[in-house]
Coordinates of C-alpha atoms in Angstrom, one line a residue:
X9 CA 35.6 27.0 12.4
X10 CA 33.1 24.3 13.1
X11 CA 35.0 22.7 16.1
X12 CA 33.0 24.5 18.8
X13 CA 29.7 23.5 17.2
X14 CA 30.9 19.9 16.8
X15 CA 31.9 19.9 20.5
X16 CA 28.5 21.3 21.4
X17 CA 26.5 18.7 19.5
X18 CA 28.7 15.9 20.9
X19 CA 27.9 17.2 24.4
X20 CA 24.2 17.4 23.6
X21 CA 24.4 13.8 22.2
X22 CA 26.0 12.6 25.5
X23 CA 23.5 14.4 27.6
X24 CA 20.5 13.0 25.6
X25 CA 21.9 9.5 25.9
X26 CA 22.2 9.8 29.7
X27 CA 18.9 11.5 30.1
X28 CA 16.9 9.0 28.1
X29 CA 18.6 6.1 29.9
X30 CA 17.7 7.7 33.3
X31 CA 14.2 8.6 32.3
X32 CA 13.4 5.2 30.9
X33 CA 14.6 3.6 34.1
X34 CA 12.4 6.0 36.2
X35 CA 9.2 5.8 34.1
X36 CA 6.6 3.8 35.8
X37 CA 8.4 3.3 39.1
X38 CA 6.7 4.1 42.4
X39 CA 9.1 6.9 43.2
X40 CA 8.4 8.9 40.1
X41 CA 5.5 11.4 39.7
X42 CA 3.8 12.3 36.5
X43 CA 5.0 15.9 37.0
X44 CA 8.6 14.7 37.2
X45 CA 8.2 12.6 34.1
X46 CA 6.7 15.5 32.2
X47 CA 9.6 17.7 33.2
X48 CA 12.1 15.2 31.9
X49 CA 10.1 14.9 28.6
X50 CA 10.1 18.7 28.2
X51 CA 13.9 18.7 28.5
X52 CA 14.1 16.1 25.8
X53 CA 11.7 18.0 23.6
X54 CA 13.9 21.1 23.9
X55 CA 16.9 19.0 22.7
X56 CA 14.7 17.8 19.8
X57 CA 13.9 21.4 18.8
X58 CA 17.6 22.1 18.7
X59 CA 18.2 19.1 16.4
X60 CA 15.3 20.1 14.3
X61 CA 16.7 23.6 13.8
X62 CA 20.1 22.2 12.7
X63 CA 18.5 19.9 10.1
X64 CA 16.1 22.6 8.9
X65 CA 19.1 24.9 8.2
X66 CA 20.7 22.2 6.2
X67 CA 17.5 21.5 4.2
X68 CA 17.2 25.3 3.5
X69 CA 20.8 25.4 2.3
X70 CA 20.5 22.3 0.2
X71 CA 17.3 23.7 -1.5
X72 CA 19.0 27.1 -2.3
X73 CA 22.0 25.4 -3.9
X74 CA 20.4 22.7 -6.0
X75 CA 23.0 23.1 -8.8
X76 CA 26.0 23.4 -6.6
X77 CA 27.3 21.5 -3.7
X78 CA 26.0 23.2 -0.5
X79 CA 28.5 24.8 1.8
X80 CA 27.2 22.6 4.6
X81 CA 28.8 19.5 3.2
X82 CA 32.2 20.1 4.8
X83 CA 33.6 17.7 7.4
X84 CA 32.5 19.7 10.4
X85 CA 28.9 20.0 9.2
X86 CA 28.9 16.3 8.4
X87 CA 29.9 15.6 12.0
X88 CA 27.1 17.9 13.3
X89 CA 24.4 16.3 11.2
X90 CA 25.7 12.8 12.0
X91 CA 25.3 13.5 15.8
X92 CA 21.9 15.1 15.1
X93 CA 20.5 11.9 13.5
X94 CA 22.0 9.9 16.3
X95 CA 20.1 12.1 18.9
X96 CA 16.9 11.5 16.9
X97 CA 17.4 7.8 17.0
X98 CA 18.0 7.7 20.7
X99 CA 15.0 9.9 21.4
X100 CA 12.5 8.0 19.2
X101 CA 13.4 4.7 20.8
X102 CA 13.0 6.2 24.3
X103 CA 9.8 5.3 26.2
X104 CA 9.8 8.8 27.7
X105 CA 9.6 10.4 24.3
X106 CA 7.0 7.9 23.2
X107 CA 4.9 8.5 26.2
X108 CA 4.7 12.3 25.9
X109 CA 6.2 13.7 22.7
X110 CA 4.7 11.1 20.5
X111 CA 1.3 11.7 22.0
X112 CA 1.6 15.4 21.3
X113 CA 2.7 14.6 17.8
X114 CA -0.3 12.4 17.1
X115 CA -2.9 14.6 18.7
X116 CA -1.8 18.0 17.5
X117 CA -3.3 19.8 14.6
X118 CA -2.7 18.5 11.1
X119 CA -0.4 21.4 10.0
X120 CA 2.2 20.5 12.6
X121 CA 1.7 17.0 13.8
X122 CA 4.0 15.5 11.2
X123 CA 6.8 18.0 10.9
X124 CA 9.3 15.4 12.1
X125 CA 8.1 13.0 9.4
X126 CA 8.2 15.7 6.7
X127 CA 11.7 16.8 7.8
X128 CA 13.2 13.3 7.8
X129 CA 11.6 12.3 4.5
X130 CA 13.2 15.5 3.0
X131 CA 16.6 14.6 4.6
X132 CA 16.4 11.1 3.2
X133 CA 15.9 12.6 -0.3
X134 CA 18.4 15.5 -0.1
X135 CA 21.1 14.2 2.3
X136 CA 24.6 13.5 1.2
X137 CA 25.3 9.9 0.3
X138 CA 27.6 9.4 3.3
X139 CA 24.9 10.5 5.8
X140 CA 21.8 9.2 4.0
X141 CA 21.9 5.9 6.0
X142 CA 21.8 7.9 9.2
X143 CA 18.7 9.8 8.0
X144 CA 17.1 6.5 7.0
X145 CA 17.9 5.1 10.5
X146 CA 16.2 8.1 12.2
X147 CA 13.2 7.8 10.0
X148 CA 12.9 4.0 10.7
X149 CA 13.1 4.8 14.5
X150 CA 10.3 7.3 14.1
X151 CA 8.3 4.7 12.2
X152 CA 8.7 2.2 15.0
X153 CA 7.5 4.9 17.5
X154 CA 4.4 5.6 15.4
X155 CA 3.7 1.8 15.0
X156 CA 3.9 1.3 18.8
X157 CA 1.6 4.2 19.4
X158 CA -1.0 3.0 16.9
X159 CA -0.8 -0.6 18.2
X160 CA -1.5 0.5 21.8
X161 CA -4.4 2.8 20.7
X162 CA -6.0 0.0 18.7
X163 CA -5.5 -2.6 21.5
X164 CA -7.0 -0.2 24.1
X165 CA -10.0 0.5 21.8
X166 CA -10.6 -3.3 21.5
X167 CA -10.4 -3.8 25.3
X168 CA -12.8 -0.9 25.9
X169 CA -15.2 -2.3 23.4
X170 CA -15.1 -5.7 25.0
X171 CA -15.9 -4.2 28.4
X172 CA -18.7 -2.2 27.0
X173 CA -20.2 -5.3 25.4
X174 CA -20.0 -7.1 28.7
X175 CA -21.6 -4.2 30.5
X176 CA -24.6 -4.3 28.1
X177 CA -25.4 -7.8 29.4
X178 CA -26.2 -6.2 32.8
X179 CA -24.3 -9.1 34.5
X180 CA -22.3 -7.8 37.5
X181 CA -20.4 -11.1 37.6
X182 CA -19.2 -10.6 33.9
X183 CA -18.2 -7.0 34.5
X184 CA -16.2 -8.0 37.6
X185 CA -14.5 -10.7 35.7
X186 CA -13.5 -8.3 33.0
X187 CA -12.1 -5.8 35.5
X188 CA -10.5 -8.1 38.0
X189 CA -9.2 -10.9 35.7
X190 CA -5.5 -11.2 36.9
X191 CA -4.5 -12.8 33.6
X192 CA -5.8 -9.8 31.7
X193 CA -4.0 -7.4 34.0
X194 CA -0.8 -9.3 33.7
X195 CA -1.1 -9.3 29.9
X196 CA -1.8 -5.6 29.9
X197 CA 1.3 -4.9 32.0
X198 CA 3.5 -7.0 29.7
X199 CA 2.2 -5.2 26.7
X200 CA 2.7 -1.7 28.1
X201 CA 5.9 -2.2 30.1
X202 CA 8.0 -1.4 27.1
X203 CA 5.6 0.8 25.3
X204 CA 3.7 4.1 25.6
X205 CA 1.4 5.0 28.4
X206 CA -1.9 6.3 27.0
X207 CA -5.0 8.0 28.1
X208 CA -7.6 6.3 25.9
X209 CA -10.2 8.4 24.2
X210 CA -12.1 5.9 22.1
X211 CA -14.6 8.4 20.8
X212 CA -11.8 10.4 19.2
X213 CA -9.8 7.4 17.9
X214 CA -11.3 7.3 14.4
X215 CA -10.9 11.1 14.0
X216 CA -7.3 10.9 15.2
X217 CA -6.5 8.1 12.7
X218 CA -8.2 10.0 9.8
X219 CA -6.2 13.1 10.7
X220 CA -3.0 11.1 10.8
X221 CA -3.8 9.6 7.5
X222 CA -4.6 12.9 5.9
X223 CA -1.2 14.3 7.0
X224 CA 0.8 11.2 6.1
X225 CA -0.5 10.4 2.6
X226 CA 0.9 13.5 0.9
X227 CA 4.3 13.0 2.5
X228 CA 4.5 9.3 1.6
X229 CA 3.3 9.9 -1.9
X230 CA 5.8 12.7 -2.4
X231 CA 8.6 10.5 -1.2
X232 CA 7.5 7.6 -3.5
X233 CA 8.3 9.5 -6.8
X234 CA 10.7 7.8 -9.2
X235 CA 13.0 10.9 -9.5
X236 CA 13.9 10.8 -5.8
X237 CA 16.8 8.6 -4.5
X238 CA 16.3 4.9 -3.8
X239 CA 16.4 5.5 0.0
X240 CA 13.4 7.8 -0.2
X241 CA 11.3 5.3 -2.2
X242 CA 12.2 2.4 0.1
X243 CA 11.2 4.5 3.1
X244 CA 7.9 5.4 1.5
X245 CA 7.2 1.7 0.9
X246 CA 8.0 0.9 4.5
X247 CA 5.8 3.6 5.9
X248 CA 2.9 2.7 3.6
X249 CA 3.2 -1.0 4.3
X250 CA 3.9 -0.9 8.1
X251 CA 1.9 2.2 9.3
X252 CA -0.4 3.6 6.7
X253 CA -1.9 0.1 6.1
X254 CA -3.1 0.1 9.7
X255 CA -4.5 3.6 9.5
X256 CA -6.0 3.9 6.0
X257 CA -5.9 0.7 4.1
X258 CA -7.2 2.0 0.8
X259 CA -4.7 4.9 0.6
X260 CA -1.9 2.5 1.5
X261 CA -2.9 0.0 -1.2
X262 CA -2.9 2.8 -3.8
X263 CA 0.6 3.9 -2.9
X264 CA 1.9 0.3 -2.7
X265 CA 0.4 -0.6 -6.1
X266 CA 2.4 2.3 -7.5
X267 CA 5.6 1.4 -5.7
X268 CA 5.2 -2.3 -6.7
X269 CA 6.3 -1.1 -10.2
X270 CA 9.4 0.7 -8.9
X271 CA 12.6 0.2 -10.7
X272 CA 14.4 -0.6 -7.4
X273 CA 13.9 -4.2 -6.4
X274 CA 14.0 -3.4 -2.7
X275 CA 11.2 -0.8 -2.9
X276 CA 9.1 -3.0 -5.2
X277 CA 9.6 -6.1 -3.0
X278 CA 8.5 -4.2 0.1
X279 CA 5.4 -2.9 -1.7
X280 CA 4.4 -6.3 -3.1
X281 CA 4.9 -7.9 0.4
X282 CA 2.7 -5.1 1.9
X283 CA 0.0 -6.0 -0.6
X284 CA 0.4 -9.7 0.1
X285 CA 1.4 -10.5 -3.4
X286 CA 3.6 -13.5 -3.9
X287 CA 7.1 -12.5 -5.0
X288 CA 7.1 -15.5 -7.4
X289 CA 6.5 -14.5 -11.0
X290 CA 3.1 -15.1 -12.4
X291 CA 4.7 -17.4 -15.0
X292 CA 4.8 -20.2 -12.4
X293 CA 1.0 -20.2 -12.1
X294 CA -0.9 -22.5 -14.4
X295 CA -2.7 -20.4 -16.9
X296 CA -5.8 -22.7 -17.1
X297 CA -6.3 -22.4 -13.3
X298 CA -7.6 -18.9 -13.1
X299 CA -9.3 -19.2 -9.8
X300 CA -6.3 -21.0 -8.3
X301 CA -4.2 -18.2 -9.7
X302 CA -6.1 -15.8 -7.5
X303 CA -5.8 -17.9 -4.4
X304 CA -2.1 -18.4 -4.7
X305 CA -1.6 -14.7 -4.5
X306 CA -4.1 -14.0 -1.7
X307 CA -2.9 -12.2 1.4
X308 CA -3.8 -15.1 3.8
X309 CA -4.6 -13.7 7.2
X310 CA -4.1 -10.1 6.2
X311 CA -7.3 -8.0 5.7
X312 CA -8.2 -6.9 2.2
X313 CA -10.1 -3.8 1.1
X314 CA -13.4 -4.1 -0.5
X315 CA -13.2 -4.7 -4.3
X316 CA -15.4 -1.6 -5.0
X317 CA -13.3 0.7 -2.8
X318 CA -9.9 -0.3 -4.3
X319 CA -11.2 -0.2 -7.9
X320 CA -12.7 3.3 -7.4
X321 CA -9.2 4.5 -6.3
X322 CA -7.0 2.7 -8.8
X323 CA -8.9 2.9 -12.1
X324 CA -10.8 6.2 -12.0
X325 CA -9.7 9.1 -14.2
X326 CA -9.1 11.5 -11.2
X327 CA -8.1 9.4 -8.2
X328 CA -8.7 10.7 -4.7
X329 CA -6.7 9.0 -1.9
X330 CA -8.5 9.4 1.4
X331 CA -9.1 13.1 1.6
X332 CA -6.1 13.9 -0.5
X333 CA -7.0 15.0 -4.0
X334 CA -4.2 16.4 -6.2
X335 CA -3.1 16.5 -9.8
X336 CA 0.1 14.9 -8.5
X337 CA -1.7 11.6 -8.0
X338 CA -1.2 9.4 -10.9
X339 CA -3.8 7.4 -12.8
X340 CA -3.5 3.7 -13.6
X341 CA -2.6 4.6 -17.1
X342 CA 0.4 6.5 -15.8
X343 CA 1.8 3.6 -13.7
X344 CA 4.8 1.7 -14.8
X345 CA 4.2 -1.6 -16.5
X346 CA 5.0 -3.6 -13.4
X347 CA 2.8 -1.2 -11.4
X348 CA -0.1 -1.9 -13.7
X349 CA 0.4 -5.7 -13.4
X350 CA 0.5 -5.4 -9.6
X351 CA -2.7 -3.2 -9.6
X352 CA -4.6 -5.7 -11.8
X353 CA -3.5 -8.7 -9.7
X354 CA -4.3 -7.1 -6.4
X355 CA -7.7 -6.0 -7.6
X356 CA -8.4 -9.5 -8.8
X357 CA -7.5 -10.9 -5.4
X358 CA -9.9 -8.4 -3.8
X359 CA -12.7 -9.5 -6.2
X360 CA -12.1 -13.2 -5.4
X361 CA -12.1 -12.3 -1.7
X362 CA -15.5 -10.7 -2.1
X363 CA -16.8 -13.5 -4.3
X364 CA -18.7 -11.8 -5.5
X365 CA -19.3 -8.7 -3.5
X366 CA -18.2 -6.3 -6.2
X367 CA -21.0 -4.0 -7.5
X368 CA -21.6 -4.1 -11.2
X369 CA -20.3 -0.5 -11.7
X370 CA -17.0 -1.6 -10.0
X371 CA -16.8 -4.7 -12.2
X372 CA -17.4 -2.6 -15.3
X373 CA -14.6 -0.1 -14.3
X374 CA -12.2 -3.0 -13.7
X375 CA -13.2 -4.6 -17.1
X376 CA -12.5 -1.3 -18.8
X377 CA -9.0 -1.2 -17.3
X378 CA -8.4 -4.8 -18.4
X379 CA -9.6 -4.1 -22.0
X380 CA -7.6 -0.9 -22.2
X381 CA -4.5 -2.9 -21.1
X382 CA -5.1 -5.7 -23.6
X383 CA -5.7 -3.1 -26.4
X384 CA -2.1 -2.1 -25.9
X385 CA -1.1 -5.5 -27.3
X386 CA -3.5 -5.5 -30.2
X387 CA -1.6 -5.1 -33.4
X388 CA 1.9 -5.5 -34.7
X389 CA 3.2 -2.5 -32.9
X390 CA 2.7 -4.1 -29.5
X391 CA 5.7 -4.3 -27.2
X392 CA 7.3 -7.7 -26.7
X393 CA 9.7 -6.9 -23.8
X394 CA 9.7 -9.2 -20.7
X395 CA 7.8 -6.7 -18.5
X396 CA 5.2 -6.1 -21.3
X397 CA 4.7 -9.8 -21.7
X398 CA 4.2 -10.2 -17.9
X399 CA 1.6 -7.4 -18.1
X400 CA -0.1 -9.2 -21.0
X401 CA -0.2 -12.5 -19.1
X402 CA -1.5 -10.8 -15.9
X403 CA -4.3 -8.9 -17.7
X404 CA -5.3 -12.1 -19.6
X405 CA -5.4 -14.2 -16.4
X406 CA -7.4 -11.5 -14.6
X407 CA -9.9 -11.3 -17.5
X408 CA -10.5 -15.0 -17.4
X409 CA -11.0 -15.0 -13.6
X410 CA -13.4 -12.1 -13.8
X411 CA -15.4 -13.7 -16.6
X412 CA -15.5 -17.0 -14.6
X413 CA -16.9 -15.2 -11.5
X414 CA -19.3 -12.6 -12.9
X415 CA -22.2 -13.1 -15.4
X416 CA -22.4 -9.3 -15.6
X417 CA -18.9 -9.3 -16.9
X418 CA -19.7 -11.9 -19.5
X419 CA -22.8 -10.0 -20.6
X420 CA -20.6 -7.0 -21.5
X421 CA -19.0 -9.0 -24.3
X422 CA -22.2 -10.7 -25.4
X423 CA -23.9 -7.4 -26.1
X424 CA -22.9 -3.9 -27.0
X425 CA -21.2 -2.1 -24.2
X426 CA -18.8 0.7 -23.4
X427 CA -15.7 -1.6 -23.5
X428 CA -13.0 -0.9 -26.1
X429 CA -12.7 -4.6 -27.0
X430 CA -15.5 -6.9 -28.3
X431 CA -15.8 -10.6 -28.3
X432 CA -14.4 -10.7 -31.8
X433 CA -11.4 -8.7 -30.7
X434 CA -10.7 -11.2 -27.9
X435 CA -10.9 -14.0 -30.5
X436 CA -8.3 -12.2 -32.6
X437 CA -6.1 -11.7 -29.6
X438 CA -6.3 -15.4 -28.8
X439 CA -4.7 -16.1 -32.1
X440 CA -2.3 -13.2 -32.5
X441 CA -1.1 -12.2 -29.0
X442 CA 2.7 -12.3 -28.5
X443 CA 2.5 -14.6 -25.5
X444 CA 1.4 -18.3 -25.8
X445 CA 0.2 -18.2 -22.2
X446 CA -1.9 -15.1 -22.9
X447 CA -3.4 -16.8 -26.0
X448 CA -4.5 -19.7 -23.9
X449 CA -6.0 -17.5 -21.3
X450 CA -7.9 -15.3 -23.7
X451 CA -9.2 -18.3 -25.6
X452 CA -10.4 -19.6 -22.2
X453 CA -12.1 -16.2 -21.7
X454 CA -13.9 -16.6 -25.0
X455 CA -14.9 -20.1 -23.9
X456 CA -16.4 -18.8 -20.7
X457 CA -18.6 -16.4 -22.7
X458 CA -19.7 -19.0 -25.2
X459 CA -20.6 -21.5 -22.4
X460 CA -23.1 -19.2 -20.7
X461 CA -26.3 -20.2 -22.6
X462 CA -28.4 -17.6 -20.8
X463 CA -26.6 -14.9 -22.6
X464 CA -27.5 -16.2 -26.0
X465 CA -31.0 -17.6 -25.7
X466 CA -34.1 -15.9 -27.2
X467 CA -37.8 -16.9 -26.6
X468 CA -38.6 -17.5 -30.2
X469 CA -35.8 -19.9 -31.1
X470 CA -34.6 -23.2 -29.8
X471 CA -31.6 -23.1 -27.5
X472 CA -29.0 -24.5 -29.9
X473 CA -30.3 -22.6 -32.9
X474 CA -30.2 -19.3 -30.9
X475 CA -26.8 -20.0 -29.6
X476 CA -25.4 -20.8 -33.1
X477 CA -27.0 -17.7 -34.7
X478 CA -26.1 -15.2 -32.0
X479 CA -22.6 -16.3 -31.2
X480 CA -21.6 -16.7 -34.8
X481 CA -19.2 -19.2 -33.5
X482 CA -19.0 -20.9 -36.9
X483 CA -17.0 -18.0 -38.3
X484 CA -14.6 -18.3 -35.4
X485 CA -14.2 -22.1 -35.9
X486 CA -13.5 -21.5 -39.6
X487 CA -10.8 -19.0 -38.8
X488 CA -9.2 -21.5 -36.4
X489 CA -9.3 -24.2 -39.1
X490 CA -7.6 -21.9 -41.6
X491 CA -4.9 -21.1 -39.1
X492 CA -4.3 -24.8 -38.5
X493 CA -4.3 -25.7 -42.2
X494 CA -1.7 -23.0 -42.8
X495 CA 0.8 -24.7 -40.4
X496 CA 3.3 -27.1 -41.8
X497 CA 2.6 -30.8 -41.2
X498 CA 5.7 -31.2 -39.1
X499 CA 4.8 -28.5 -36.6
X500 CA 4.8 -29.6 -32.9
X501 CA 1.8 -28.5 -30.9
X502 CA 2.1 -27.7 -27.2

């Protein structure tokens, strides 16, 4: 039976609890040596290896019996895995593990440095419903350990940079003040008393973060897929928002834009919050205030990626996220309707943040995505569901903001270009779109184009004459008059 194994794992759980408590109280004290601390850490790592073997056996069994309940789902094996997740949680929250095991985890080669992350993500997706919260708790504890490690690395790098800048001034007084400042020393003690001890290697920091990103991105992206359980997608959103955003912002934003369209409200809410997008529906934003629309959804104090970088990840035909290039990565056209809306809005926020730092090629790529989205609503077969209308409103608002900010964007509609929609198509959409808000916004976009006289002037004609002949606005006005005359006299206008 399983009783001896349950008793053994319970004994291991009790030993790990006592050992971590003892080690955490000893770490950093005057009576403890680095050799002694390393010996304690080695014992905890051996316990971690035992737990890892137990969970790997379960994952192997679950994979080999996909169409039948695995034999490991009896009461005894439930108790064993329950204790295993508990051991993980205790270890990951321990300063001893964070000081030694986490450092090995982050600094080892990319093939093995995230075996724990991979294992726990798989457990979150394959674990029995009763134990899935325990797997999620272990994964959250590991996330906290990673965050603490990255936070200390970045803080140490900033401190070393400030000391190097002070040393360049060749002022002994300034160097002494940096090294002997008691307030700085006290602050450093407070920050590291409950965190990891580190041996800073600033020259390797960028390479370590890139290596960490390269190993995390495939795992997080795999866990974010819609066919996996809710707990897996929520965990992917948390890892992308809380950790990957600090390590590789562009890759994190790509994953979060995809998850912002998730069917589960918790996963989508975490993703939108990670992007800095307001949870309030875009319907509450005045359609005529296109620039205000962008500012209300800005991320405030959070850093934003460059518009060119985020557009070249979201809207290209073959996306590459960091150094990860795979046919499993989805294009913008394959995102859900809500994911498309979040991608357009976030890109618009980045454009307004650059104001206007986006290169013309990036603006053109963004315009192509906007026009392809609006083309979905051109015709009688266009969808009129709530999510589709939100996407229509979002793309219309983003188009108006882009045309207001960029003359290059306006020029694409004033002359022949590679866009799938022309100015006449926009005029038709402004009269036939399924959303009254979208009609107002698209009409405003047409107005932005018509108002730019530089687009329509020619050297051999007067300004007004050139504008009338080139815009052919008279045809558009006649069409509007015909629409108005076809309405009944008693119609109320809003």
